[in-house]
Amino acid sequence: MSRIRPATLLPFVFVLAALAWPTCADRTAGGGAGASGRPHRLLLVTIDTLRADHLPWHGYPRPTAPWLAALTERSLVFETAASAASHTAPSHASMMTGLYPAQHGVLENGMSFGDDALPLAALLRDAGYRTGAFSSVSFLFGLDLGFDRFDAPEPIDEAAARAGEAFERYRSAARTVDEALRWLDAQGETGAFAWVHLFDVHEWMRDEPVAADLAAVGAPADDAHFRYLASTDAINPSMAPQGKATLLSAIDRYDAKILAVDREIRRLIEGADRAAPGRTTALITADHGEGLFAHGYEGHGRELYEEQVAVPLLVHATDGSLVGRTADLVRTVDVFPTLLEAAGVAVPTLLRSADPALGARSLLPYARDGGRGEPGRLAFAQRKPGYPGGMNVSIRGQRYKLIHRPEGKDAFYDLQADPSELRGHVGQDRDAFHRLRDVARRQLELQAAQAEGRAARPVDPRFATELEQLGYTK
Ligand SMILES: [Zn+2]
């Protein structure tokens, strides 16, 4: 599925772009730029459903992503990154806008940006980049605003699926990367921004695992690996319906999928860089994690524990100009200002949040001075709408986290003492609890006011069968 969208940007955007050009001298801030100032290729790579703690550079003992692990030695690496939602489309829309889901309005898979949205692709296109999106599912088509080309599989035809005709639930990472590379190659000397969305990890439950990938990550999981999982407190065999064997088999399947995606990201970044070596900047992250029985569930969407919201985030410039590592809390809403700064484009004024620490900020200062002047951030996230109990949200700072349940009981965690969120209680940290709860409540009130008259469009029924096949029915 591909659609050309006419250039209907607001005059406001042209003003911003014009303001951006005189900052060329500043563009050394953006990496992968080479001699001409800004990156020739700007990539946003999102790995659907990839929780951070299954990656080697987050301490995982299996070689799930050997190429990316080596790349982290030459990249800007964030060890503590939080997504804005435990659900695919809202989380991606937050990366694209620097806003939280209730602010940009894309609350569910299949929804679309309203015409008043000002996403990353629109700003980059106006600054002279060609813009291409390569999604592995059709239901993200609603995020096409600003893309010259939006390439995704056709939605699954409901009648054909009912009639028993064969269909694909999603497009493999290999084929999505093929399409992205073909498009990047065709852009020649023109600057190009590509968003590449890879879905294989999401399908660990339904796809048959590849034997070679299982073997390469060390499957079947042995007692030593089980002891590691148990020692992190993130996993508990009593929570898997069929016990330890089911749990370990799930871990094996999930880890093997990460390896397959690691291979494709290597092909993408090396391929993108080949045409103009040293002029590609890639930001690699995930939209949310996966339960894997950590708190007694497998999937994602409903909960807001760290296995859901803690995601990998790294920025790699192929000229080696972006290097560093930090444990400071950052968020996927920071993707928006980071990629704009890398391209030398001014960041527009965003909708206000209840506390300045919630606002999106570029991550590139961490490459310049280790982020010494960076104020502490707060990370806010919400779950998928429609569950009983209302719209739960989470808010965390560097150490403390609150899961706020407007219709239930809040849970408060000291992530330093209890990183797996197993012993939620207020204890000695009453001030931190009150501060987080106050910010969460004010953010919910503010977002409700900001949502008045918002123009995001509802779920497109064309995607219903695909969403059902991918397990997104409530
Ligand atoms: Zn997702």
Short mmCIF file of C-alpha atoms and ligand atoms in Angstrom, two decimals:
data_model
loop_
_atom_site.label_atom_id
_atom_site.label_comp_id
_atom_site.label_asym_id
_atom_site.label_seq_id
_atom_site.Cartn_x
_atom_site.Cartn_y
_atom_site.Cartn_z
CA MET A 1 0.00 0.00 0.00
CA SER A 2 1.45 3.29 -1.00
CA ARG A 3 -0.04 6.73 -1.03
CA ILE A 4 1.25 10.07 -2.16
CA ARG A 5 0.00 12.81 0.07
CA PRO A 6 -0.17 16.34 -1.35
CA ALA A 7 2.01 18.95 0.28
CA THR A 8 -0.62 20.72 2.38
CA LEU A 9 1.54 22.05 5.15
CA LEU A 10 0.47 25.05 7.09
CA PRO A 11 2.21 28.36 6.38
CA PHE A 12 3.43 28.12 9.97
CA VAL A 13 5.66 25.22 8.97
CA PHE A 14 7.28 27.17 6.16
CA VAL A 15 8.15 29.89 8.62
CA LEU A 16 9.78 27.33 10.87
CA ALA A 17 11.76 25.82 8.03
CA ALA A 18 12.96 29.23 6.95
CA LEU A 19 14.08 29.90 10.48
CA ALA A 20 15.87 26.59 10.53
CA TRP A 21 18.16 27.19 7.58
CA PRO A 22 20.31 29.94 9.13
CA THR A 23 21.22 27.45 11.87
CA CYS A 24 23.35 25.49 9.41
CA ALA A 25 26.45 26.55 11.25
CA ASP A 26 25.06 24.75 14.25
CA ARG A 27 24.64 21.51 12.48
CA THR A 28 27.75 19.99 13.85
CA ALA A 29 25.35 18.97 16.62
CA GLY A 30 23.80 16.43 14.25
CA GLY A 31 25.94 13.39 13.57
CA GLY A 32 26.39 11.42 10.37
CA ALA A 33 26.56 14.71 8.58
CA GLY A 34 29.87 14.63 6.76
CA ALA A 35 31.18 17.81 5.19
CA SER A 36 27.85 19.15 3.94
CA GLY A 37 26.30 19.81 7.33
CA ARG A 38 23.34 17.55 7.83
CA PRO A 39 22.76 13.81 7.44
CA HIS A 40 22.27 12.57 3.91
CA ARG A 41 20.25 9.69 5.32
CA LEU A 42 18.20 10.06 8.49
CA LEU A 43 16.66 6.83 9.76
CA LEU A 44 14.15 6.07 12.49
CA VAL A 45 14.12 2.32 13.10
CA THR A 46 11.40 1.00 15.42
CA ILE A 47 11.48 -2.60 16.59
CA ASP A 48 7.96 -3.49 17.63
CA THR A 49 7.58 -5.19 21.05
CA LEU A 50 11.28 -5.19 22.02
CA ARG A 51 11.80 -4.86 25.76
CA ALA A 52 15.15 -3.41 26.73
CA ASP A 53 16.22 -6.10 29.18
CA HIS A 54 16.54 -8.79 26.50
CA LEU A 55 19.45 -6.99 24.85
CA PRO A 56 23.13 -7.62 25.59
CA TRP A 57 23.95 -3.97 26.36
CA HIS A 58 21.19 -3.96 28.98
CA GLY A 59 22.85 -6.88 30.76
CA TYR A 60 21.11 -9.82 29.08
CA PRO A 61 23.50 -12.78 28.94
CA ARG A 62 22.34 -14.15 25.56
CA PRO A 63 23.68 -12.89 22.18
CA THR A 64 20.24 -11.73 20.97
CA ALA A 65 21.54 -8.75 18.99
CA PRO A 66 25.27 -9.14 18.32
CA TRP A 67 25.48 -6.55 15.56
CA LEU A 68 23.63 -3.87 17.48
CA ALA A 69 25.61 -4.71 20.62
CA ALA A 70 28.84 -4.00 18.72
CA LEU A 71 27.29 -0.83 17.29
CA THR A 72 26.62 0.52 20.78
CA GLU A 73 30.39 0.91 21.22
CA ARG A 74 30.25 3.57 18.49
CA SER A 75 26.88 5.12 19.33
CA LEU A 76 25.02 7.32 21.77
CA VAL A 77 23.37 4.81 24.08
CA PHE A 78 20.52 5.37 26.55
CA GLU A 79 20.23 2.69 29.20
CA THR A 80 16.99 4.01 30.70
CA ALA A 81 14.45 4.94 28.02
CA ALA A 82 10.67 4.93 28.47
CA SER A 83 7.97 4.72 25.84
CA ALA A 84 4.79 6.80 26.04
CA ALA A 85 2.36 3.89 25.63
CA SER A 86 2.28 0.11 25.86
CA HIS A 87 0.41 0.00 22.55
CA THR A 88 1.77 0.33 19.01
CA ALA A 89 0.17 3.26 17.19
CA PRO A 90 -0.02 5.68 20.15
CA SER A 91 3.60 5.00 21.02
CA HIS A 92 4.81 5.57 17.46
CA ALA A 93 2.70 8.72 17.17
CA SER A 94 4.41 10.05 20.30
CA MET A 95 7.85 9.53 18.74
CA MET A 96 6.60 11.36 15.64
CA THR A 97 5.20 14.38 17.50
CA GLY A 98 6.99 14.72 20.85
CA LEU A 99 3.54 14.59 22.49
CA TYR A 100 1.78 12.12 24.77
CA PRO A 101 -1.05 10.01 23.30
CA ALA A 102 -3.94 12.04 24.68
CA GLN A 103 -2.27 15.15 23.21
CA HIS A 104 -1.75 13.91 19.63
CA GLY A 105 -5.00 11.95 19.77
CA VAL A 106 -3.87 8.64 18.24
CA LEU A 107 -5.07 6.48 21.13
CA GLU A 108 -5.46 3.12 19.38
CA ASN A 109 -4.14 1.08 16.50
CA GLY A 110 -5.90 2.04 13.27
CA MET A 111 -6.46 5.69 14.25
CA SER A 112 -5.03 8.54 12.17
CA PHE A 113 -3.42 11.89 12.86
CA GLY A 114 -5.74 14.81 12.35
CA ASP A 115 -4.77 17.35 9.70
CA ASP A 116 -3.72 19.74 12.46
CA ALA A 117 -0.89 17.42 13.57
CA LEU A 118 2.67 18.53 12.92
CA PRO A 119 4.70 15.32 12.81
CA LEU A 120 8.39 14.81 12.22
CA ALA A 121 8.02 13.76 8.58
CA ALA A 122 6.14 16.94 7.67
CA LEU A 123 8.82 19.14 9.23
CA LEU A 124 11.67 17.21 7.61
CA ARG A 125 9.98 17.21 4.22
CA ASP A 126 9.56 20.93 4.44
CA ALA A 127 13.24 21.26 5.28
CA GLY A 128 14.16 19.52 2.03
CA TYR A 129 14.22 15.85 2.95
CA ARG A 130 12.33 13.29 0.96
CA THR A 131 10.30 11.24 3.40
CA GLY A 132 9.47 7.53 3.25
CA ALA A 133 7.76 5.22 5.76
CA PHE A 134 8.17 1.45 5.56
CA SER A 135 5.79 -0.26 7.93
CA SER A 136 5.50 -4.02 8.41
CA VAL A 137 1.77 -3.75 9.16
CA SER A 138 -1.03 -1.85 7.47
CA PHE A 139 -2.68 -0.46 10.62
CA LEU A 140 -0.02 2.24 11.08
CA PHE A 141 -1.15 3.89 7.84
CA GLY A 142 -2.87 6.61 9.88
CA LEU A 143 0.58 8.02 10.70
CA ASP A 144 1.27 8.84 7.05
CA LEU A 145 1.05 12.63 7.46
CA GLY A 146 4.19 14.22 5.99
CA PHE A 147 5.49 11.14 4.19
CA ASP A 148 6.02 11.34 0.43
CA ARG A 149 5.67 7.61 0.36
CA PHE A 150 4.00 5.35 2.91
CA ASP A 151 4.81 1.76 2.10
CA ALA A 152 2.96 -0.99 4.00
CA PRO A 153 1.23 -4.29 3.30
CA GLU A 154 -2.36 -4.19 2.08
CA PRO A 155 -4.91 -4.64 4.88
CA ILE A 156 -6.11 -8.23 5.21
CA ASP A 157 -9.35 -8.67 3.30
CA GLU A 158 -11.99 -9.82 5.77
CA ALA A 159 -14.12 -11.74 3.25
CA ALA A 160 -11.10 -13.54 1.80
CA ALA A 161 -9.82 -14.43 5.26
CA ARG A 162 -13.25 -15.79 6.23
CA ALA A 163 -13.34 -17.82 3.01
CA GLY A 164 -10.13 -19.52 4.08
CA GLU A 165 -7.83 -17.82 1.57
CA ALA A 166 -4.19 -17.58 2.62
CA PHE A 167 -3.01 -14.22 3.91
CA GLU A 168 0.01 -12.76 5.67
CA ARG A 169 -0.51 -11.20 9.06
CA TYR A 170 2.44 -8.85 8.55
CA ARG A 171 5.46 -8.21 6.32
CA SER A 172 8.77 -9.68 7.42
CA ALA A 173 11.65 -7.41 8.46
CA ALA A 174 13.65 -8.70 5.48
CA ARG A 175 11.02 -7.54 3.00
CA THR A 176 10.39 -4.24 4.76
CA VAL A 177 14.13 -3.51 4.71
CA ASP A 178 14.28 -4.47 1.02
CA GLU A 179 11.62 -1.85 0.25
CA ALA A 180 13.32 0.80 2.38
CA LEU A 181 16.71 0.23 0.72
CA ARG A 182 15.19 0.33 -2.75
CA TRP A 183 13.60 3.68 -1.96
CA LEU A 184 16.73 5.09 -0.32
CA ASP A 185 18.83 4.08 -3.33
CA ALA A 186 16.39 5.85 -5.64
CA GLN A 187 16.79 9.18 -3.78
CA GLY A 188 20.31 9.66 -5.13
CA GLU A 189 21.95 12.79 -3.77
CA THR A 190 18.76 14.14 -2.18
CA GLY A 191 18.56 14.02 1.61
CA ALA A 192 16.09 11.38 2.75
CA PHE A 193 14.34 10.49 6.01
CA ALA A 194 13.08 6.92 6.34
CA TRP A 195 11.01 5.44 9.16
CA VAL A 196 11.45 1.67 9.13
CA HIS A 197 9.09 -0.38 11.34
CA LEU A 198 10.00 -4.03 12.01
CA PHE A 199 7.37 -6.38 13.42
CA ASP A 200 8.96 -9.84 13.64
CA VAL A 201 9.57 -9.74 17.41
CA HIS A 202 5.87 -9.00 17.98
CA GLU A 203 5.00 -12.32 16.34
CA TRP A 204 7.13 -14.58 18.59
CA MET A 205 3.98 -16.33 19.79
CA ARG A 206 2.50 -17.16 16.39
CA ASP A 207 5.48 -17.70 14.06
CA GLU A 208 7.43 -20.95 13.95
CA PRO A 209 10.88 -20.07 15.28
CA VAL A 210 13.88 -20.50 12.96
CA ALA A 211 16.00 -23.40 14.24
CA ALA A 212 19.31 -21.71 13.46
CA ASP A 213 18.25 -18.54 15.30
CA LEU A 214 17.10 -20.55 18.31
CA ALA A 215 20.46 -22.31 18.42
CA ALA A 216 22.40 -19.06 17.97
CA VAL A 217 20.77 -17.41 21.00
CA GLY A 218 21.43 -20.47 23.13
CA ALA A 219 18.06 -22.24 23.08
CA PRO A 220 16.81 -24.34 24.70
CA ALA A 221 17.18 -22.28 27.83
CA ASP A 222 19.11 -24.18 30.48
CA ASP A 223 19.08 -23.95 34.25
CA ALA A 224 21.76 -21.26 34.23
CA HIS A 225 19.57 -19.04 32.07
CA PHE A 226 16.58 -19.77 34.24
CA ARG A 227 18.58 -18.78 37.31
CA TYR A 228 19.51 -15.52 35.60
CA LEU A 229 15.87 -14.77 34.83
CA ALA A 230 14.81 -15.64 38.36
CA SER A 231 17.63 -13.56 39.84
CA THR A 232 16.47 -10.45 38.04
CA ASP A 233 13.12 -10.95 39.78
CA ALA A 234 11.52 -10.03 36.48
CA ILE A 235 10.08 -13.44 35.88
CA ASN A 236 8.32 -16.04 37.93
CA PRO A 237 7.53 -19.56 36.67
CA SER A 238 4.43 -19.80 38.79
CA MET A 239 2.98 -17.08 36.61
CA ALA A 240 3.21 -19.07 33.36
CA PRO A 241 0.07 -21.18 32.94
CA GLN A 242 2.01 -24.37 32.25
CA GLY A 243 4.94 -23.55 34.51
CA LYS A 244 8.65 -23.34 33.88
CA ALA A 245 8.79 -25.21 30.56
CA THR A 246 6.23 -22.91 28.94
CA LEU A 247 7.99 -19.88 30.24
CA LEU A 248 11.41 -20.93 28.96
CA SER A 249 10.02 -21.89 25.58
CA ALA A 250 8.47 -18.42 25.29
CA ILE A 251 11.79 -16.82 26.17
CA ASP A 252 13.57 -18.90 23.52
CA ARG A 253 11.10 -17.95 20.81
CA TYR A 254 11.20 -14.27 21.72
CA ASP A 255 15.00 -14.12 21.83
CA ALA A 256 15.34 -15.87 18.45
CA LYS A 257 13.14 -13.21 16.86
CA ILE A 258 15.38 -10.44 18.15
CA LEU A 259 18.33 -12.04 16.40
CA ALA A 260 16.48 -12.05 13.07
CA VAL A 261 15.74 -8.34 13.39
CA ASP A 262 19.34 -7.56 14.38
CA ARG A 263 20.47 -9.00 11.03
CA GLU A 264 18.05 -6.84 9.08
CA ILE A 265 18.98 -3.64 10.88
CA ARG A 266 22.59 -4.30 9.97
CA ARG A 267 21.60 -4.66 6.32
CA LEU A 268 19.55 -1.46 6.49
CA ILE A 269 22.18 0.76 8.06
CA GLU A 270 25.09 -0.59 6.02
CA GLY A 271 22.99 -0.32 2.86
CA ALA A 272 21.87 3.24 3.64
CA ASP A 273 25.42 4.34 4.30
CA ARG A 274 26.93 2.76 1.19
CA ALA A 275 25.86 5.50 -1.22
CA ALA A 276 27.49 8.30 0.82
CA PRO A 277 29.69 6.85 3.54
CA GLY A 278 29.69 8.67 6.85
CA ARG A 279 26.50 10.62 6.20
CA THR A 280 23.81 8.47 7.83
CA THR A 281 22.28 9.02 11.27
CA ALA A 282 20.00 6.30 12.65
CA LEU A 283 17.90 6.35 15.81
CA ILE A 284 16.92 2.84 16.88
CA THR A 285 14.25 2.19 19.50
CA ALA A 286 11.08 0.22 20.26
CA ASP A 287 7.44 1.16 20.75
CA HIS A 288 6.92 -0.94 23.91
CA GLY A 289 8.00 -4.21 25.48
CA GLU A 290 6.33 -7.54 26.20
CA GLY A 291 5.04 -9.30 29.31
CA LEU A 292 6.72 -12.71 28.96
CA PHE A 293 5.07 -13.67 32.27
CA ALA A 294 6.93 -11.05 34.31
CA HIS A 295 3.78 -10.00 36.15
CA GLY A 296 1.70 -12.95 35.09
CA TYR A 297 0.87 -12.04 31.49
CA GLU A 298 2.44 -12.64 28.08
CA GLY A 299 1.63 -9.74 25.77
CA HIS A 300 1.32 -5.96 25.95
CA GLY A 301 -1.16 -3.12 25.97
CA ARG A 302 -2.86 -3.61 29.31
CA GLU A 303 -0.04 -3.03 31.82
CA LEU A 304 2.54 -0.32 32.44
CA TYR A 305 5.28 -2.20 34.31
CA GLU A 306 8.86 -1.71 33.14
CA GLU A 307 8.76 -4.81 30.88
CA GLN A 308 6.16 -2.79 28.94
CA VAL A 309 7.62 0.70 28.89
CA ALA A 310 11.41 0.24 29.18
CA VAL A 311 12.74 0.20 25.62
CA PRO A 312 16.17 0.35 23.98
CA LEU A 313 17.22 3.67 22.49
CA LEU A 314 20.45 4.45 20.67
CA VAL A 315 21.55 6.96 18.09
CA HIS A 316 24.26 5.98 15.63
CA ALA A 317 26.03 8.31 13.22
CA THR A 318 28.12 6.51 10.63
CA ASP A 319 30.81 9.20 10.84
CA GLY A 320 31.31 8.25 14.48
CA SER A 321 30.38 11.71 15.77
CA LEU A 322 27.67 10.60 18.23
CA VAL A 323 29.16 8.56 21.03
CA GLY A 324 28.30 8.28 24.71
CA ARG A 325 26.36 6.32 27.25
CA THR A 326 24.06 7.39 30.06
CA ALA A 327 21.72 5.88 32.61
CA ASP A 328 19.73 9.15 32.83
CA LEU A 329 16.02 8.65 32.23
CA VAL A 330 14.96 9.65 28.70
CA ARG A 331 11.75 9.03 26.75
CA THR A 332 10.65 8.13 23.25
CA VAL A 333 8.90 11.53 23.04
CA ASP A 334 12.49 12.82 22.84
CA VAL A 335 12.86 11.16 19.42
CA PHE A 336 11.04 14.09 17.80
CA PRO A 337 13.36 16.94 18.89
CA THR A 338 16.43 14.70 18.57
CA LEU A 339 15.91 13.92 14.89
CA LEU A 340 14.93 17.52 14.15
CA GLU A 341 18.13 18.74 15.78
CA ALA A 342 20.17 16.15 13.87
CA ALA A 343 18.70 17.59 10.66
CA GLY A 344 19.25 21.20 11.74
CA VAL A 345 15.51 21.91 11.84
CA ALA A 346 14.02 24.13 14.56
CA VAL A 347 11.76 22.34 17.02
CA PRO A 348 8.27 23.89 17.03
CA THR A 349 6.56 24.92 20.23
CA LEU A 350 4.74 21.88 21.53
CA LEU A 351 1.55 21.57 23.57
CA ARG A 352 2.34 22.30 27.18
CA SER A 353 2.56 19.47 29.72
CA ALA A 354 1.70 19.69 33.42
CA ASP A 355 5.36 19.82 34.45
CA PRO A 356 8.38 21.05 32.44
CA ALA A 357 10.11 17.72 33.22
CA LEU A 358 7.55 15.95 31.00
CA GLY A 359 8.35 18.00 27.88
CA ALA A 360 10.22 16.46 24.92
CA ARG A 361 13.90 17.45 24.69
CA SER A 362 16.64 16.60 22.23
CA LEU A 363 19.03 13.87 23.31
CA LEU A 364 22.00 15.19 21.36
CA PRO A 365 23.42 17.14 24.34
CA TYR A 366 24.43 13.73 25.67
CA ALA A 367 26.88 13.42 22.75
CA ARG A 368 28.28 16.93 23.27
CA ASP A 369 28.94 17.02 27.00
CA GLY A 370 27.48 13.84 28.45
CA GLY A 371 24.24 15.70 29.18
CA ARG A 372 25.76 17.51 32.16
CA GLY A 373 23.35 20.43 31.87
CA GLU A 374 20.29 18.31 31.25
CA PRO A 375 17.47 18.74 33.78
CA GLY A 376 15.95 15.53 35.13
CA ARG A 377 13.11 14.14 33.06
CA LEU A 378 9.79 12.54 34.00
CA ALA A 379 8.33 9.80 31.80
CA PHE A 380 4.57 9.51 31.37
CA ALA A 381 2.83 6.58 29.67
CA GLN A 382 -0.66 5.25 29.17
CA ARG A 383 -2.10 1.86 28.36
CA LYS A 384 -4.40 0.81 25.55
CA PRO A 385 -7.91 2.21 25.98
CA GLY A 386 -10.93 0.03 26.61
CA TYR A 387 -9.87 -2.16 29.52
CA PRO A 388 -12.09 -2.38 32.60
CA GLY A 389 -10.79 0.00 35.24
CA GLY A 390 -10.32 2.98 32.96
CA MET A 391 -7.23 4.65 31.60
CA ASN A 392 -4.31 3.71 33.82
CA VAL A 393 -1.17 5.78 33.39
CA SER A 394 2.35 5.57 34.72
CA ILE A 395 4.79 8.28 35.63
CA ARG A 396 8.38 7.84 36.69
CA GLY A 397 11.48 9.81 37.47
CA GLN A 398 15.00 8.46 37.72
CA ARG A 399 14.22 6.43 40.85
CA TYR A 400 10.52 6.32 41.65
CA LYS A 401 7.52 5.22 39.64
CA LEU A 402 3.80 5.49 40.11
CA ILE A 403 1.16 3.47 38.29
CA HIS A 404 -1.92 5.64 38.67
CA ARG A 405 -5.25 3.88 38.34
CA PRO A 406 -8.02 6.50 38.37
CA GLU A 407 -10.63 3.81 39.09
CA GLY A 408 -8.48 1.59 41.30
CA LYS A 409 -5.56 1.50 43.68
CA ASP A 410 -2.31 3.25 42.77
CA ALA A 411 0.99 1.37 42.98
CA PHE A 412 4.27 3.07 43.84
CA TYR A 413 7.74 1.59 43.31
CA ASP A 414 11.30 2.41 44.24
CA LEU A 415 12.97 1.19 41.02
CA GLN A 416 16.40 1.34 42.60
CA ALA A 417 15.51 -1.10 45.40
CA ASP A 418 12.81 -2.98 43.48
CA PRO A 419 13.53 -2.73 39.72
CA SER A 420 11.02 -5.45 38.85
CA GLU A 421 8.11 -3.71 40.62
CA LEU A 422 7.21 -6.57 42.90
CA ARG A 423 6.80 -4.69 46.19
CA GLY A 424 4.74 -1.59 45.48
CA HIS A 425 4.27 0.51 48.59
CA VAL A 426 4.81 4.08 49.69
CA GLY A 427 7.04 3.39 52.67
CA GLN A 428 9.55 6.13 53.45
CA ASP A 429 9.12 7.89 50.13
CA ARG A 430 5.85 9.67 50.70
CA ASP A 431 7.05 12.97 49.21
CA ALA A 432 8.06 11.34 45.93
CA PHE A 433 4.73 9.50 45.82
CA HIS A 434 2.75 12.70 46.30
CA ARG A 435 4.79 14.59 43.73
CA LEU A 436 4.32 11.90 41.06
CA ARG A 437 0.62 11.51 41.81
CA ASP A 438 0.12 15.25 41.66
CA VAL A 439 1.87 15.54 38.28
CA ALA A 440 -0.05 12.54 36.90
CA ARG A 441 -3.39 14.00 37.95
CA ARG A 442 -2.57 17.44 36.58
CA GLN A 443 -1.34 15.93 33.31
CA LEU A 444 -4.59 13.98 32.92
CA GLU A 445 -6.63 17.14 33.56
CA LEU A 446 -4.54 19.19 31.15
CA GLN A 447 -4.69 16.55 28.43
CA ALA A 448 -8.47 16.33 28.77
CA ALA A 449 -8.69 20.09 28.21
CA GLN A 450 -6.25 19.95 25.28
CA ALA A 451 -8.28 17.16 23.67
CA GLU A 452 -11.28 19.47 23.22
CA GLY A 453 -11.76 19.86 19.49
CA ARG A 454 -8.83 17.64 18.60
CA ALA A 455 -9.03 16.30 15.07
CA ALA A 456 -7.52 12.79 15.21
CA ARG A 457 -9.55 10.32 13.21
CA PRO A 458 -11.13 7.13 14.61
CA VAL A 459 -10.12 3.53 13.90
CA ASP A 460 -10.30 2.75 10.20
CA PRO A 461 -12.46 -0.39 9.69
CA ARG A 462 -10.17 -1.52 6.85
CA PHE A 463 -7.69 -2.68 9.48
CA ALA A 464 -10.17 -4.70 11.58
CA THR A 465 -9.23 -8.15 10.29
CA GLU A 466 -5.50 -7.51 10.58
CA LEU A 467 -5.88 -6.25 14.14
CA GLU A 468 -7.92 -9.33 15.02
CA GLN A 469 -5.32 -11.66 13.48
CA LEU A 470 -2.55 -9.93 15.41
CA GLY A 471 -4.32 -10.47 18.70
CA TYR A 472 -5.44 -6.88 19.24
CA THR A 473 -9.06 -7.70 20.02
CA LYS A 474 -9.88 -6.90 23.61
ZN ZN B 1 3.82 -2.45 19.03
#
